[in-house]
Amino acid sequence: MKLTTNFNQKHSEALQQIPYHMILTNLGNTKQSWINFLSCNDISNIWIGQLEYLIQSENDLVEWNSYWNGDLDELVAFISDFKQYKKDQLHASLTLPEFEQMYINDINNAIQTIFMEPLHAETIERIERLGYSNEDIFELAVNKRVDNAHGLLSYVVLQDE
């Protein structure tokens, strides 16, 4: 936690060197411009990490730029909605065999991808210890019985009751 705090403090100090109007001028040109914008506006690191995860390509950046309506007060809600939009797009086209191959190649990437969220290695390890098969994870996510990776942890508890 201390490393994160130190990083955030150094990042904030570095951003103070960039005039805000320059951040606004460059907004939308790069993922980093969005991170700077969110940081300058005291948006939680959770949401910064979420948007950083969602914008993985130039196409994602263009899509996000056209998705957000420009209202700073609703920015977090738009990030959440954009995550759901991207998840729905993925789930509509992803097949079980494709997910199984992703899971075999890289379980971390597979679980992060199907839930469209960055995850800590510890969360992935906890999910693995619960004994979910890749088919279980796929079915729970695509059928919207579990909304996020942490929901997998709760779902097992609820099924045992």
PDB file of C-alpha atoms in Angstrom:
ATOM      1  CA  MET A   1       0.000   0.000   0.000  1.00  0.00           C
ATOM      2  CA  LYS A   2       2.864   2.351   0.799  1.00  0.00           C
ATOM      3  CA  LEU A   3       4.357   1.836  -2.683  1.00  0.00           C
ATOM      4  CA  THR A   4       1.029   2.778  -4.255  1.00  0.00           C
ATOM      5  CA  THR A   5       0.774   5.874  -2.074  1.00  0.00           C
ATOM      6  CA  ASN A   6       4.320   6.917  -2.978  1.00  0.00           C
ATOM      7  CA  PHE A   7       3.648   6.333  -6.675  1.00  0.00           C
ATOM      8  CA  ASN A   8       0.403   8.331  -6.567  1.00  0.00           C
ATOM      9  CA  GLN A   9       2.103  11.187  -4.749  1.00  0.00           C
ATOM     10  CA  LYS A  10       4.972  11.305  -7.261  1.00  0.00           C
ATOM     11  CA  HIS A  11       2.504  11.092 -10.159  1.00  0.00           C
ATOM     12  CA  SER A  12       0.443  13.952  -8.716  1.00  0.00           C
ATOM     13  CA  GLU A  13       3.550  16.060  -8.211  1.00  0.00           C
ATOM     14  CA  ALA A  14       4.632  15.431 -11.798  1.00  0.00           C
ATOM     15  CA  LEU A  15       1.167  16.383 -13.077  1.00  0.00           C
ATOM     16  CA  GLN A  16       1.319  19.686 -11.238  1.00  0.00           C
ATOM     17  CA  GLN A  17       4.136  20.610 -13.619  1.00  0.00           C
ATOM     18  CA  ILE A  18       1.779  20.237 -16.616  1.00  0.00           C
ATOM     19  CA  PRO A  19      -0.615  23.151 -17.128  1.00  0.00           C
ATOM     20  CA  TYR A  20      -4.231  21.973 -16.949  1.00  0.00           C
ATOM     21  CA  HIS A  21      -5.090  23.618 -20.265  1.00  0.00           C
ATOM     22  CA  MET A  22      -2.395  21.470 -21.906  1.00  0.00           C
ATOM     23  CA  ILE A  23      -3.989  18.339 -20.438  1.00  0.00           C
ATOM     24  CA  LEU A  24      -7.350  19.432 -21.855  1.00  0.00           C
ATOM     25  CA  THR A  25      -5.801  20.268 -25.224  1.00  0.00           C
ATOM     26  CA  ASN A  26      -4.294  16.775 -25.486  1.00  0.00           C
ATOM     27  CA  LEU A  27      -7.276  14.979 -24.004  1.00  0.00           C
ATOM     28  CA  GLY A  28      -8.334  12.163 -26.250  1.00  0.00           C
ATOM     29  CA  ASN A  29      -5.051  11.957 -28.161  1.00  0.00           C
ATOM     30  CA  THR A  30      -3.559   9.250 -25.958  1.00  0.00           C
ATOM     31  CA  LYS A  31      -4.425   6.948 -23.098  1.00  0.00           C
ATOM     32  CA  GLN A  32      -1.875   8.818 -20.992  1.00  0.00           C
ATOM     33  CA  SER A  33      -3.735  12.107 -21.574  1.00  0.00           C
ATOM     34  CA  TRP A  34      -6.830  10.475 -20.087  1.00  0.00           C
ATOM     35  CA  ILE A  35      -4.894   9.179 -17.088  1.00  0.00           C
ATOM     36  CA  ASN A  36      -3.490  12.666 -16.516  1.00  0.00           C
ATOM     37  CA  PHE A  37      -6.968  14.172 -16.827  1.00  0.00           C
ATOM     38  CA  LEU A  38      -8.470  11.721 -14.338  1.00  0.00           C
ATOM     39  CA  SER A  39      -5.597  12.229 -11.911  1.00  0.00           C
ATOM     40  CA  CYS A  40      -5.875  16.019 -12.053  1.00  0.00           C
ATOM     41  CA  ASN A  41      -9.568  15.765 -11.281  1.00  0.00           C
ATOM     42  CA  ASP A  42      -9.040  13.519  -8.241  1.00  0.00           C
ATOM     43  CA  ILE A  43     -10.751  10.513  -9.763  1.00  0.00           C
ATOM     44  CA  SER A  44     -10.128   7.370  -7.685  1.00  0.00           C
ATOM     45  CA  ASN A  45      -7.249   5.136  -8.746  1.00  0.00           C
ATOM     46  CA  ILE A  46      -9.735   2.289  -9.112  1.00  0.00           C
ATOM     47  CA  TRP A  47     -11.473   4.151 -11.948  1.00  0.00           C
ATOM     48  CA  ILE A  48      -8.199   5.286 -13.458  1.00  0.00           C
ATOM     49  CA  GLY A  49      -7.047   1.651 -13.526  1.00  0.00           C
ATOM     50  CA  GLN A  50     -10.367   0.567 -14.991  1.00  0.00           C
ATOM     51  CA  LEU A  51     -10.201   3.060 -17.856  1.00  0.00           C
ATOM     52  CA  GLU A  52      -6.545   2.280 -18.424  1.00  0.00           C
ATOM     53  CA  TYR A  53      -7.498  -1.393 -18.758  1.00  0.00           C
ATOM     54  CA  LEU A  54     -10.403  -0.674 -21.118  1.00  0.00           C
ATOM     55  CA  ILE A  55      -8.297   1.427 -23.487  1.00  0.00           C
ATOM     56  CA  GLN A  56      -5.914  -1.173 -24.857  1.00  0.00           C
ATOM     57  CA  SER A  57      -5.704   0.007 -28.461  1.00  0.00           C
ATOM     58  CA  GLU A  58      -6.097   3.043 -30.659  1.00  0.00           C
ATOM     59  CA  ASN A  59      -9.577   1.785 -31.605  1.00  0.00           C
ATOM     60  CA  ASP A  60     -10.539   1.573 -27.920  1.00  0.00           C
ATOM     61  CA  LEU A  61      -9.354   5.156 -27.434  1.00  0.00           C
ATOM     62  CA  VAL A  62     -11.441   6.394 -30.369  1.00  0.00           C
ATOM     63  CA  GLU A  63     -14.431   4.425 -29.089  1.00  0.00           C
ATOM     64  CA  TRP A  64     -14.059   5.869 -25.559  1.00  0.00           C
ATOM     65  CA  ASN A  65     -13.651   9.420 -26.892  1.00  0.00           C
ATOM     66  CA  SER A  66     -16.962   9.128 -28.736  1.00  0.00           C
ATOM     67  CA  TYR A  67     -18.669   7.334 -25.811  1.00  0.00           C
ATOM     68  CA  TRP A  68     -18.122   9.919 -23.049  1.00  0.00           C
ATOM     69  CA  ASN A  69     -20.464  12.917 -23.274  1.00  0.00           C
ATOM     70  CA  GLY A  70     -17.999  15.412 -21.739  1.00  0.00           C
ATOM     71  CA  ASP A  71     -19.758  15.756 -18.374  1.00  0.00           C
ATOM     72  CA  LEU A  72     -17.101  15.551 -15.675  1.00  0.00           C
ATOM     73  CA  ASP A  73     -19.747  14.933 -12.993  1.00  0.00           C
ATOM     74  CA  GLU A  74     -20.805  11.743 -14.758  1.00  0.00           C
ATOM     75  CA  LEU A  75     -17.348  10.536 -15.779  1.00  0.00           C
ATOM     76  CA  VAL A  76     -17.190   7.616 -13.336  1.00  0.00           C
ATOM     77  CA  ALA A  77     -20.657   6.464 -14.390  1.00  0.00           C
ATOM     78  CA  PHE A  78     -19.548   6.605 -18.019  1.00  0.00           C
ATOM     79  CA  ILE A  79     -16.453   4.520 -17.267  1.00  0.00           C
ATOM     80  CA  SER A  80     -18.683   1.944 -15.581  1.00  0.00           C
ATOM     81  CA  ASP A  81     -21.147   1.977 -18.488  1.00  0.00           C
ATOM     82  CA  PHE A  82     -18.297   1.732 -21.011  1.00  0.00           C
ATOM     83  CA  LYS A  83     -16.982  -1.313 -19.165  1.00  0.00           C
ATOM     84  CA  GLN A  84     -20.425  -2.944 -19.392  1.00  0.00           C
ATOM     85  CA  TYR A  85     -20.706  -1.986 -23.066  1.00  0.00           C
ATOM     86  CA  LYS A  86     -17.302  -3.565 -23.836  1.00  0.00           C
ATOM     87  CA  LYS A  87     -18.217  -6.658 -21.820  1.00  0.00           C
ATOM     88  CA  ASP A  88     -21.501  -7.068 -23.663  1.00  0.00           C
ATOM     89  CA  GLN A  89     -19.684  -6.734 -27.000  1.00  0.00           C
ATOM     90  CA  LEU A  90     -17.165  -9.388 -25.983  1.00  0.00           C
ATOM     91  CA  HIS A  91     -19.735 -11.793 -24.561  1.00  0.00           C
ATOM     92  CA  ALA A  92     -21.824 -11.564 -27.726  1.00  0.00           C
ATOM     93  CA  SER A  93     -18.926 -12.774 -29.858  1.00  0.00           C
ATOM     94  CA  LEU A  94     -16.804 -14.946 -27.527  1.00  0.00           C
ATOM     95  CA  THR A  95     -17.250 -18.701 -27.762  1.00  0.00           C
ATOM     96  CA  LEU A  96     -16.441 -21.280 -25.116  1.00  0.00           C
ATOM     97  CA  PRO A  97     -13.611 -22.836 -27.204  1.00  0.00           C
ATOM     98  CA  GLU A  98     -12.039 -19.364 -27.647  1.00  0.00           C
ATOM     99  CA  PHE A  99     -12.263 -18.704 -23.916  1.00  0.00           C
ATOM    100  CA  GLU A 100     -10.854 -22.149 -23.114  1.00  0.00           C
ATOM    101  CA  GLN A 101      -7.843 -21.433 -25.332  1.00  0.00           C
ATOM    102  CA  MET A 102      -7.341 -18.040 -23.658  1.00  0.00           C
ATOM    103  CA  TYR A 103      -7.599 -19.736 -20.260  1.00  0.00           C
ATOM    104  CA  ILE A 104      -5.019 -22.380 -21.180  1.00  0.00           C
ATOM    105  CA  ASN A 105      -2.623 -19.788 -22.588  1.00  0.00           C
ATOM    106  CA  ASP A 106      -2.931 -17.268 -19.743  1.00  0.00           C
ATOM    107  CA  ILE A 107      -5.475 -17.649 -16.956  1.00  0.00           C
ATOM    108  CA  ASN A 108      -4.870 -14.106 -15.684  1.00  0.00           C
ATOM    109  CA  ASN A 109      -5.586 -12.566 -19.073  1.00  0.00           C
ATOM    110  CA  ALA A 110      -8.609 -14.811 -19.645  1.00  0.00           C
ATOM    111  CA  ILE A 111     -10.316 -13.874 -16.376  1.00  0.00           C
ATOM    112  CA  GLN A 112      -9.463 -10.193 -16.751  1.00  0.00           C
ATOM    113  CA  THR A 113     -10.775 -10.220 -20.314  1.00  0.00           C
ATOM    114  CA  ILE A 114     -14.086 -11.940 -19.641  1.00  0.00           C
ATOM    115  CA  PHE A 115     -14.842  -9.534 -16.777  1.00  0.00           C
ATOM    116  CA  MET A 116     -13.171  -6.504 -18.445  1.00  0.00           C
ATOM    117  CA  GLU A 117     -11.286  -5.457 -15.346  1.00  0.00           C
ATOM    118  CA  PRO A 118      -7.707  -5.401 -14.118  1.00  0.00           C
ATOM    119  CA  LEU A 119      -7.086  -7.902 -11.321  1.00  0.00           C
ATOM    120  CA  HIS A 120      -4.366  -8.530  -8.794  1.00  0.00           C
ATOM    121  CA  ALA A 121      -2.555 -11.861  -8.950  1.00  0.00           C
ATOM    122  CA  GLU A 122      -3.914 -12.701  -5.477  1.00  0.00           C
ATOM    123  CA  THR A 123      -7.499 -12.466  -6.748  1.00  0.00           C
ATOM    124  CA  ILE A 124      -6.724 -14.845  -9.610  1.00  0.00           C
ATOM    125  CA  GLU A 125      -5.062 -17.272  -7.178  1.00  0.00           C
ATOM    126  CA  ARG A 126      -8.104 -17.203  -4.884  1.00  0.00           C
ATOM    127  CA  ILE A 127     -10.391 -17.924  -7.839  1.00  0.00           C
ATOM    128  CA  GLU A 128      -8.162 -20.824  -8.918  1.00  0.00           C
ATOM    129  CA  ARG A 129      -8.247 -22.307  -5.393  1.00  0.00           C
ATOM    130  CA  LEU A 130     -12.052 -22.375  -5.506  1.00  0.00           C
ATOM    131  CA  GLY A 131     -11.875 -24.956  -8.277  1.00  0.00           C
ATOM    132  CA  TYR A 132     -13.853 -23.233 -10.994  1.00  0.00           C
ATOM    133  CA  SER A 133     -13.434 -24.786 -14.415  1.00  0.00           C
ATOM    134  CA  ASN A 134     -12.940 -22.515 -17.383  1.00  0.00           C
ATOM    135  CA  GLU A 135     -16.412 -23.560 -18.541  1.00  0.00           C
ATOM    136  CA  ASP A 136     -17.910 -22.533 -15.161  1.00  0.00           C
ATOM    137  CA  ILE A 137     -16.296 -19.093 -15.366  1.00  0.00           C
ATOM    138  CA  PHE A 138     -17.417 -18.637 -18.967  1.00  0.00           C
ATOM    139  CA  GLU A 139     -21.029 -19.646 -18.247  1.00  0.00           C
ATOM    140  CA  LEU A 140     -21.303 -17.517 -15.094  1.00  0.00           C
ATOM    141  CA  ALA A 141     -19.883 -14.447 -16.842  1.00  0.00           C
ATOM    142  CA  VAL A 142     -21.669 -14.707 -20.188  1.00  0.00           C
ATOM    143  CA  ASN A 143     -25.022 -15.525 -18.572  1.00  0.00           C
ATOM    144  CA  LYS A 144     -24.548 -12.555 -16.205  1.00  0.00           C
ATOM    145  CA  ARG A 145     -24.904 -14.651 -13.083  1.00  0.00           C
ATOM    146  CA  VAL A 146     -21.632 -13.116 -11.898  1.00  0.00           C
ATOM    147  CA  ASP A 147     -20.841  -9.518 -12.834  1.00  0.00           C
ATOM    148  CA  ASN A 148     -17.144  -9.353 -11.943  1.00  0.00           C
ATOM    149  CA  ALA A 149     -14.237 -11.520 -10.834  1.00  0.00           C
ATOM    150  CA  HIS A 150     -14.840 -10.779  -7.171  1.00  0.00           C
ATOM    151  CA  GLY A 151     -18.366 -12.043  -7.708  1.00  0.00           C
ATOM    152  CA  LEU A 152     -16.877 -15.481  -8.366  1.00  0.00           C
ATOM    153  CA  LEU A 153     -15.560 -15.459  -4.805  1.00  0.00           C
ATOM    154  CA  SER A 154     -19.001 -14.616  -3.414  1.00  0.00           C
ATOM    155  CA  TYR A 155     -20.898 -16.958  -5.723  1.00  0.00           C
ATOM    156  CA  VAL A 156     -19.268 -20.051  -4.201  1.00  0.00           C
ATOM    157  CA  VAL A 157     -20.254 -18.921  -0.697  1.00  0.00           C
ATOM    158  CA  LEU A 158     -23.848 -18.247  -1.765  1.00  0.00           C
ATOM    159  CA  GLN A 159     -24.126 -21.661  -3.442  1.00  0.00           C
ATOM    160  CA  ASP A 160     -22.939 -23.390  -0.266  1.00  0.00           C
ATOM    161  CA  GLU A 161     -25.695 -21.826   1.872  1.00  0.00           C
TER     162      GLU A 161
END
